[in-house]
mmCIF file of C-alpha atoms in Angstrom:
data_model
loop_
_atom_site.group_PDB
_atom_site.id
_atom_site.type_symbol
_atom_site.label_atom_id
_atom_site.label_comp_id
_atom_site.label_asym_id
_atom_site.label_seq_id
_atom_site.Cartn_x
_atom_site.Cartn_y
_atom_site.Cartn_z
ATOM 1 C CA UNK Q 25 -50.187 4.143 -20.990
ATOM 2 C CA UNK Q 26 -53.047 5.423 -18.997
ATOM 3 C CA UNK Q 27 -52.798 7.277 -15.724
ATOM 4 C CA UNK Q 28 -54.098 4.256 -13.790
ATOM 5 C CA UNK Q 29 -51.464 1.908 -15.252
ATOM 6 C CA UNK Q 30 -48.686 4.403 -14.407
ATOM 7 C CA UNK Q 31 -49.846 4.556 -10.784
ATOM 8 C CA UNK Q 32 -49.950 0.761 -10.560
ATOM 9 C CA UNK Q 33 -46.440 0.485 -12.041
ATOM 10 C CA UNK Q 34 -45.106 3.136 -9.634
ATOM 11 C CA UNK Q 35 -46.750 1.405 -6.660
ATOM 12 C CA UNK Q 36 -45.315 -1.957 -7.710
ATOM 13 C CA UNK Q 37 -41.836 -0.427 -8.075
ATOM 14 C CA UNK Q 38 -42.077 1.216 -4.657
ATOM 15 C CA UNK Q 39 -43.233 -2.047 -3.094
ATOM 16 C CA UNK Q 40 -40.335 -3.885 -4.723
ATOM 17 C CA UNK Q 41 -37.815 -1.333 -3.396
ATOM 18 C CA UNK Q 42 -39.221 -1.596 0.133
ATOM 19 C CA UNK Q 43 -39.124 -5.407 -0.015
ATOM 20 C CA UNK Q 44 -35.501 -5.397 -1.200
ATOM 21 C CA UNK Q 45 -34.612 -2.952 1.580
ATOM 22 C CA UNK Q 46 -36.175 -5.152 4.249
ATOM 23 C CA UNK Q 47 -34.497 -8.240 2.821
ATOM 24 C CA UNK Q 48 -31.102 -6.521 2.885
ATOM 25 C CA UNK Q 49 -31.556 -5.511 6.526
ATOM 26 C CA UNK Q 50 -32.783 -8.947 7.538
ATOM 27 C CA UNK Q 51 -29.729 -10.770 6.178
ATOM 28 C CA UNK Q 52 -27.055 -9.143 8.292
ATOM 29 C CA UNK Q 53 -23.999 -11.399 8.331
ATOM 30 C CA UNK Q 54 -23.605 -11.854 12.098
ATOM 31 C CA UNK Q 55 -25.856 -12.036 15.116
ATOM 32 C CA UNK Q 56 -25.401 -9.602 18.007
ATOM 33 C CA UNK Q 57 -23.591 -12.247 20.062
ATOM 34 C CA UNK Q 58 -21.223 -13.018 17.175
ATOM 35 C CA UNK Q 59 -20.441 -9.308 16.754
ATOM 36 C CA UNK Q 60 -19.680 -8.949 20.475
ATOM 37 C CA UNK Q 61 -17.463 -12.052 20.378
ATOM 38 C CA UNK Q 62 -15.603 -10.716 17.315
ATOM 39 C CA UNK Q 63 -15.044 -7.331 19.014
ATOM 40 C CA UNK Q 64 -13.673 -9.103 22.087
ATOM 41 C CA UNK Q 65 -11.416 -11.292 19.943
ATOM 42 C CA UNK Q 66 -9.981 -8.257 18.134
ATOM 43 C CA UNK Q 67 -9.509 -6.346 21.417
ATOM 44 C CA UNK Q 68 -7.638 -9.306 22.934
ATOM 45 C CA UNK Q 69 -5.537 -9.682 19.780
ATOM 46 C CA UNK Q 70 -4.582 -5.978 19.942
ATOM 47 C CA UNK Q 71 -3.656 -6.225 23.641
ATOM 48 C CA UNK Q 72 -1.523 -9.329 23.041
ATOM 49 C CA UNK Q 73 0.150 -7.831 19.959
ATOM 50 C CA UNK Q 74 1.182 -4.684 21.847
ATOM 51 C CA UNK Q 75 2.363 -6.674 24.887
ATOM 52 C CA UNK Q 76 4.390 -9.070 22.705
ATOM 53 C CA UNK Q 77 5.776 -6.310 20.437
ATOM 54 C CA UNK Q 78 4.554 -8.240 17.428
ATOM 55 C CA UNK Q 79 2.123 -6.506 15.073
ATOM 56 C CA UNK Q 80 1.600 -5.396 11.507
ATOM 57 C CA UNK Q 81 -0.162 -2.195 10.481
ATOM 58 C CA UNK Q 82 -1.555 -1.599 6.987
ATOM 59 C CA UNK Q 83 -2.095 2.083 6.196
ATOM 60 C CA UNK Q 84 -4.591 3.396 3.669
ATOM 61 C CA UNK Q 85 -4.483 7.168 4.160
ATOM 62 C CA UNK Q 86 -1.714 9.741 4.613
ATOM 63 C CA UNK Q 87 -1.810 13.373 5.688
ATOM 64 C CA UNK Q 88 1.483 15.147 4.990
ATOM 65 C CA UNK Q 89 2.303 18.214 7.075
ATOM 66 C CA UNK Q 90 2.117 20.709 4.203
ATOM 67 C CA UNK Q 91 -0.260 18.947 1.812
ATOM 68 C CA UNK Q 92 -3.813 17.703 1.643
ATOM 69 C CA UNK Q 93 -4.686 14.119 2.673
ATOM 70 C CA UNK Q 94 -4.194 11.326 0.159
ATOM 71 C CA UNK Q 95 -5.567 7.824 -0.138
ATOM 72 C CA UNK Q 96 -2.836 5.231 -0.535
ATOM 73 C CA UNK Q 97 -2.792 2.155 -2.686
ATOM 74 C CA UNK Q 98 -2.518 -1.300 -1.153
ATOM 75 C CA UNK Q 99 0.745 -2.482 0.339
ATOM 76 C CA UNK Q 100 1.996 0.308 2.605
ATOM 77 C CA UNK Q 101 2.515 -0.452 6.249
ATOM 78 C CA UNK Q 102 4.745 -1.060 9.243
ATOM 79 C CA UNK Q 103 5.692 -4.355 10.871
ATOM 80 C CA UNK Q 104 7.078 -4.463 14.410
ATOM 81 C CA UNK Q 105 8.603 -7.727 15.586
ATOM 82 C CA UNK Q 106 10.488 -7.726 18.872
ATOM 83 C CA UNK Q 107 13.167 -5.073 18.704
ATOM 84 C CA UNK Q 108 13.043 -4.541 14.925
ATOM 85 C CA UNK Q 109 10.862 -2.471 12.623
ATOM 86 C CA UNK Q 110 10.127 -2.907 8.936
ATOM 87 C CA UNK Q 111 8.750 0.380 7.632
ATOM 88 C CA UNK Q 112 7.311 0.595 4.122
ATOM 89 C CA UNK Q 113 5.705 4.038 4.014
ATOM 90 C CA UNK Q 114 5.698 6.794 1.404
ATOM 91 C CA UNK Q 115 6.990 10.284 2.167
ATOM 92 C CA UNK Q 116 5.511 13.504 0.822
ATOM 93 C CA UNK Q 117 6.952 16.779 1.991
ATOM 94 C CA UNK Q 118 10.087 18.703 2.704
ATOM 95 C CA UNK Q 119 13.382 17.091 3.668
ATOM 96 C CA UNK Q 120 15.690 19.483 5.514
ATOM 97 C CA UNK Q 121 18.828 17.361 5.522
ATOM 98 C CA UNK Q 122 18.987 14.418 3.144
ATOM 99 C CA UNK Q 123 21.552 11.676 3.117
ATOM 100 C CA UNK Q 124 23.388 10.998 -0.099
ATOM 101 C CA UNK Q 125 21.608 8.294 -2.087
ATOM 102 C CA UNK Q 126 18.628 8.038 0.305
ATOM 103 C CA UNK Q 127 15.505 8.766 -1.749
ATOM 104 C CA UNK Q 128 13.162 5.966 -0.817
ATOM 105 C CA UNK Q 129 10.743 7.587 1.611
ATOM 106 C CA UNK Q 130 10.308 5.822 4.926
ATOM 107 C CA UNK Q 131 11.248 2.382 3.598
ATOM 108 C CA UNK Q 132 13.754 0.517 5.726
ATOM 109 C CA UNK Q 133 14.379 -2.327 8.155
ATOM 110 C CA UNK Q 134 16.205 -1.429 11.357
ATOM 111 C CA UNK Q 135 16.456 -1.970 15.092
ATOM 112 C CA UNK Q 136 14.270 -0.086 17.549
ATOM 113 C CA UNK Q 137 16.427 2.056 19.852
ATOM 114 C CA UNK Q 138 13.664 2.881 22.362
ATOM 115 C CA UNK Q 139 10.220 1.400 23.019
ATOM 116 C CA UNK Q 140 7.478 2.720 25.240
ATOM 117 C CA UNK Q 141 3.930 1.360 25.341
ATOM 118 C CA UNK Q 142 0.940 1.903 27.549
ATOM 119 C CA UNK Q 143 -2.818 1.913 27.674
ATOM 120 C CA UNK Q 144 -4.012 5.506 27.986
ATOM 121 C CA UNK Q 145 -7.727 4.827 27.906
ATOM 122 C CA UNK Q 146 -9.884 1.737 28.167
ATOM 123 C CA UNK Q 147 -9.879 1.235 24.401
ATOM 124 C CA UNK Q 148 -6.571 2.820 23.317
ATOM 125 C CA UNK Q 149 -2.895 1.887 23.427
ATOM 126 C CA UNK Q 150 -0.048 4.284 22.648
ATOM 127 C CA UNK Q 151 3.195 2.778 21.352
ATOM 128 C CA UNK Q 152 6.191 5.087 20.864
ATOM 129 C CA UNK Q 153 9.284 3.936 19.009
ATOM 130 C CA UNK Q 154 12.594 5.640 18.371
ATOM 131 C CA UNK Q 155 14.708 4.475 15.425
ATOM 132 C CA UNK Q 156 18.202 5.762 14.634
ATOM 133 C CA UNK Q 157 18.973 5.643 10.916
ATOM 134 C CA UNK Q 158 22.405 6.886 9.918
ATOM 135 C CA UNK Q 159 22.138 10.682 10.407
ATOM 136 C CA UNK Q 160 18.426 10.689 11.221
ATOM 137 C CA UNK Q 161 16.333 9.903 14.279
ATOM 138 C CA UNK Q 162 12.771 8.803 13.486
ATOM 139 C CA UNK Q 163 9.993 8.853 16.064
ATOM 140 C CA UNK Q 164 6.965 6.612 15.406
ATOM 141 C CA UNK Q 165 3.860 7.050 17.563
ATOM 142 C CA UNK Q 166 1.080 4.497 17.109
ATOM 143 C CA UNK Q 167 -2.379 5.104 18.589
ATOM 144 C CA UNK Q 168 -3.914 1.631 18.453
ATOM 145 C CA UNK Q 169 -7.571 1.181 19.317
ATOM 146 C CA UNK Q 170 -9.332 -1.967 20.528
ATOM 147 C CA UNK Q 171 -11.191 -2.289 17.219
ATOM 148 C CA UNK Q 172 -7.865 -2.545 15.336
ATOM 149 C CA UNK Q 173 -7.912 0.988 13.895
ATOM 150 C CA UNK Q 174 -4.560 2.779 14.022
ATOM 151 C CA UNK Q 175 -3.323 6.349 13.769
ATOM 152 C CA UNK Q 176 0.401 6.729 13.173
ATOM 153 C CA UNK Q 177 2.553 9.831 13.395
ATOM 154 C CA UNK Q 178 6.099 9.727 12.002
ATOM 155 C CA UNK Q 179 8.314 12.611 13.072
ATOM 156 C CA UNK Q 180 11.928 13.475 12.371
ATOM 157 C CA UNK Q 181 14.132 16.502 12.846
ATOM 158 C CA UNK Q 182 15.194 16.137 9.186
ATOM 159 C CA UNK Q 183 11.740 15.899 7.543
ATOM 160 C CA UNK Q 184 8.174 17.136 7.720
ATOM 161 C CA UNK Q 185 5.865 15.186 10.018
ATOM 162 C CA UNK Q 186 3.589 12.602 8.395
ATOM 163 C CA UNK Q 187 0.284 11.215 9.692
ATOM 164 C CA UNK Q 188 -1.100 7.848 8.590
ATOM 165 C CA UNK Q 189 -4.303 5.960 9.348
ATOM 166 C CA UNK Q 190 -5.000 2.294 8.847
ATOM 167 C CA UNK Q 191 -5.692 -0.978 10.615
ATOM 168 C CA UNK Q 192 -3.818 -3.642 12.491
ATOM 169 C CA UNK Q 193 -3.749 -6.973 10.679
ATOM 170 C CA UNK Q 194 -5.652 -9.275 13.042
ATOM 171 C CA UNK Q 195 -5.533 -12.566 11.145
#
């Protein structure tokens, strides 16, 4: 190939890349108004879910107290419905006092002993739960944001503290 043909091929390739880039930007899925409406819908859903004590959180990342962060596979989460909690979370770390036969992480269904919820900022709710499980008291603190993102801290006097991040199921 001659020098001139190489330049033409390079120019054509560059033009194609620019055209594809513009086409990708032009076909955004939602208009600005639709995005604003979706944000408002999610914010209202979050507010109602916290007020009604009825929400499900799916977590995708964990940060154990003494270990590096890990990405979790699908399926871990917490469901709160009224005065009950269904926790299906992994546990990585040190257990200071274990119950006989209890080796299943933070996986249980139980009643919530104490509930406290409030809006600390315009876009953030804090929900604190206390669960008594046999010889252990577990403290769950959810930081739930208007966009559905959630940070969760699980603390116990018998185990290391665990931090989770994920999203509220809004459908």
